[in-house]
Tab-separated table of C-alpha atoms and ligand atoms in Angstrom:
chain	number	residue	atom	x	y	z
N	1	UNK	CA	35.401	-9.461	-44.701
N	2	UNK	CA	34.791	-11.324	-41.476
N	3	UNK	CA	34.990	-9.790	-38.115
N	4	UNK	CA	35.076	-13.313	-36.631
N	5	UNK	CA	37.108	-12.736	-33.114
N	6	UNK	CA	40.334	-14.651	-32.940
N	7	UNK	CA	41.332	-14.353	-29.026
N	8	UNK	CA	42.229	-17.147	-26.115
N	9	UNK	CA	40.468	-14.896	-23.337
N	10	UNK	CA	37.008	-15.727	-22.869
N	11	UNK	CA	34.570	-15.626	-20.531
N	12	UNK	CA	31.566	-17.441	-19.506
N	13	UNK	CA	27.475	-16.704	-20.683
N	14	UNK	CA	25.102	-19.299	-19.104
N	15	UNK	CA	28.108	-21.604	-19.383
N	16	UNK	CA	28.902	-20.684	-22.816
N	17	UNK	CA	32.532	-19.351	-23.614
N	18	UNK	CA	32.755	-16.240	-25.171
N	19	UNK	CA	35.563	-14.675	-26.782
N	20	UNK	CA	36.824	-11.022	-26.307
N	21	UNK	CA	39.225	-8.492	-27.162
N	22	UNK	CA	41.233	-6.350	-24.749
N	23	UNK	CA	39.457	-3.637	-23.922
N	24	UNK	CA	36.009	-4.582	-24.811
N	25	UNK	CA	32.658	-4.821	-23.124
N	26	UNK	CA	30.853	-7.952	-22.016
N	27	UNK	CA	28.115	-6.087	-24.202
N	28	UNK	CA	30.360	-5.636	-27.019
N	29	UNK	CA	31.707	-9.077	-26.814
N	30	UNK	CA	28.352	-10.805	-26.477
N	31	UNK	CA	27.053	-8.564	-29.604
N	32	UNK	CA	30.602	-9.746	-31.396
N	33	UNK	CA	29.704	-13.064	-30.877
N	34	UNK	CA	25.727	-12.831	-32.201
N	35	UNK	CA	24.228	-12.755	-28.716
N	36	UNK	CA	21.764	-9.602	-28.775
N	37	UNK	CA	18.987	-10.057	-25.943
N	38	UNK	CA	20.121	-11.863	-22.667
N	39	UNK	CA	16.787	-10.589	-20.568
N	40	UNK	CA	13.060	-9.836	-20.927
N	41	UNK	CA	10.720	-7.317	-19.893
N	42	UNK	CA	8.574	-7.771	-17.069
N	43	UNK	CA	5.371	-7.116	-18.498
N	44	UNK	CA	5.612	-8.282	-21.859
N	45	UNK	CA	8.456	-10.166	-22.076
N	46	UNK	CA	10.007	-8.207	-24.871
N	47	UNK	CA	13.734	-9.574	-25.768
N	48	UNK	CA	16.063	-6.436	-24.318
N	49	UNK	CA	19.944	-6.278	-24.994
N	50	UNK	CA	22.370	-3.460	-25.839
N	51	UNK	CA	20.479	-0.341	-27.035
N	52	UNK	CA	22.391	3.005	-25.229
N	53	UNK	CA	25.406	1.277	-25.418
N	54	UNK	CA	26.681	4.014	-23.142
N	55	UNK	CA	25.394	3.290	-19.738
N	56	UNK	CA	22.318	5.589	-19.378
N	57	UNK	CA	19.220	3.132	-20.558
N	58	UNK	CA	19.824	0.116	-18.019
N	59	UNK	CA	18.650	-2.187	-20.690
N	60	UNK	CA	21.662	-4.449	-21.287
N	61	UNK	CA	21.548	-5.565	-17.570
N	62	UNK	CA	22.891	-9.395	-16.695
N	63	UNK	CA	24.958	-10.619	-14.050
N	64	UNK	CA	28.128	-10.674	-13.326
N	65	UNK	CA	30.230	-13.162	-11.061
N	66	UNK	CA	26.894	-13.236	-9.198
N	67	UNK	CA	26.337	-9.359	-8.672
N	68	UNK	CA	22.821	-8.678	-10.453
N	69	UNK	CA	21.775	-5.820	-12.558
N	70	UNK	CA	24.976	-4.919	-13.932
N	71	UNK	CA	25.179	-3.122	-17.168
N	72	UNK	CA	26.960	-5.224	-19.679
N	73	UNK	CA	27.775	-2.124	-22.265
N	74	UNK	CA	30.128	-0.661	-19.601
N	75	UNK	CA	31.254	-3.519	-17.572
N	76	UNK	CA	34.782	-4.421	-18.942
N	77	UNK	CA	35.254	-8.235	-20.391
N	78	UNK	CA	37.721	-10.575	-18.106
N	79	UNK	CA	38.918	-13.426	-18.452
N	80	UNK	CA	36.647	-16.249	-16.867
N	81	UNK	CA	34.114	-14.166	-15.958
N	82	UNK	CA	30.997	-15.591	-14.988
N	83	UNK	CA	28.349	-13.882	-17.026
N	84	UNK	CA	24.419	-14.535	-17.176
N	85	UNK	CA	21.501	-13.642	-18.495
N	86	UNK	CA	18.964	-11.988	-15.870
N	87	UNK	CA	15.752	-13.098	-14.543
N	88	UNK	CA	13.493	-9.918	-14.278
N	89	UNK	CA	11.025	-12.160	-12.072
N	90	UNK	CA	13.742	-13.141	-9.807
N	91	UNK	CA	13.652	-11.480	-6.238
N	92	UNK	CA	16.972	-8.935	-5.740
N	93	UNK	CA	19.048	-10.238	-2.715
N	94	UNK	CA	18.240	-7.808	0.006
N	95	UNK	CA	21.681	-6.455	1.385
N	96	UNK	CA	22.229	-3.980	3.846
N	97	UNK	CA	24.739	-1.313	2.613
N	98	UNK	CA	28.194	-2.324	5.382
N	99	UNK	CA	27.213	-0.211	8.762
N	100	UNK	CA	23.786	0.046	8.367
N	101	UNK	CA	21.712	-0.212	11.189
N	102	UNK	CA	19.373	-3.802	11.588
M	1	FES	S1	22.807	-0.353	-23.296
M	1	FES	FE1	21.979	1.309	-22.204
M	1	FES	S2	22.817	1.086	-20.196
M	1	FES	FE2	23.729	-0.497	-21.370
């Protein structure tokens, strides 16, 4: 039996759509849709994608709508959501937390 996902809300990964179910993950979705590594290691460039699948291993990170490092096995699927895959050897924007001292 397929489990071939039949929905009209998608969102985007590196421009791709991809469809979702309410309720779902970006992880789950991704996984749904055959996508199962969407950054490397630093080091050795292993492939890395869902493995806790509960929020604790920070492996599944990507971005989201341009926030970095989010964790796509607990960051709920939306509807034109821009999601990509991360760039470990990137530089993190450098943000102040609001009120912080210069
Ligand atoms: S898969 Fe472990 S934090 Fe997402």
């Amino acid at each position: 039996m397929s489990a071939e996902i039949t929905s009209d809300e998608t969102f985007r990964f590196d421009g791709a759509p991809v469809p979702f179910r309410p309720g779902q993950t970006v992880g789950g979705a991704l996984a749904a849709s055959g996508v199962v590594s969407w950054r490397t290691t630093r080091g050795s460039g292993e492939p890395r994608g869902l493995f806790c699948g509960i929020g604790v291993c920070y492996d599944c990170l990507l971005s989201v709508d341009g926030q970095r490092s989010q964790r796509a096995c607990v960051t709920p699927a939306r509807a034109g959501q821009d999601v990509r895959s991360d760039n470990p050897d990137a530089p993190l924007p450098l943000t102040a937390p609001e009120g912080a001292e210069p």
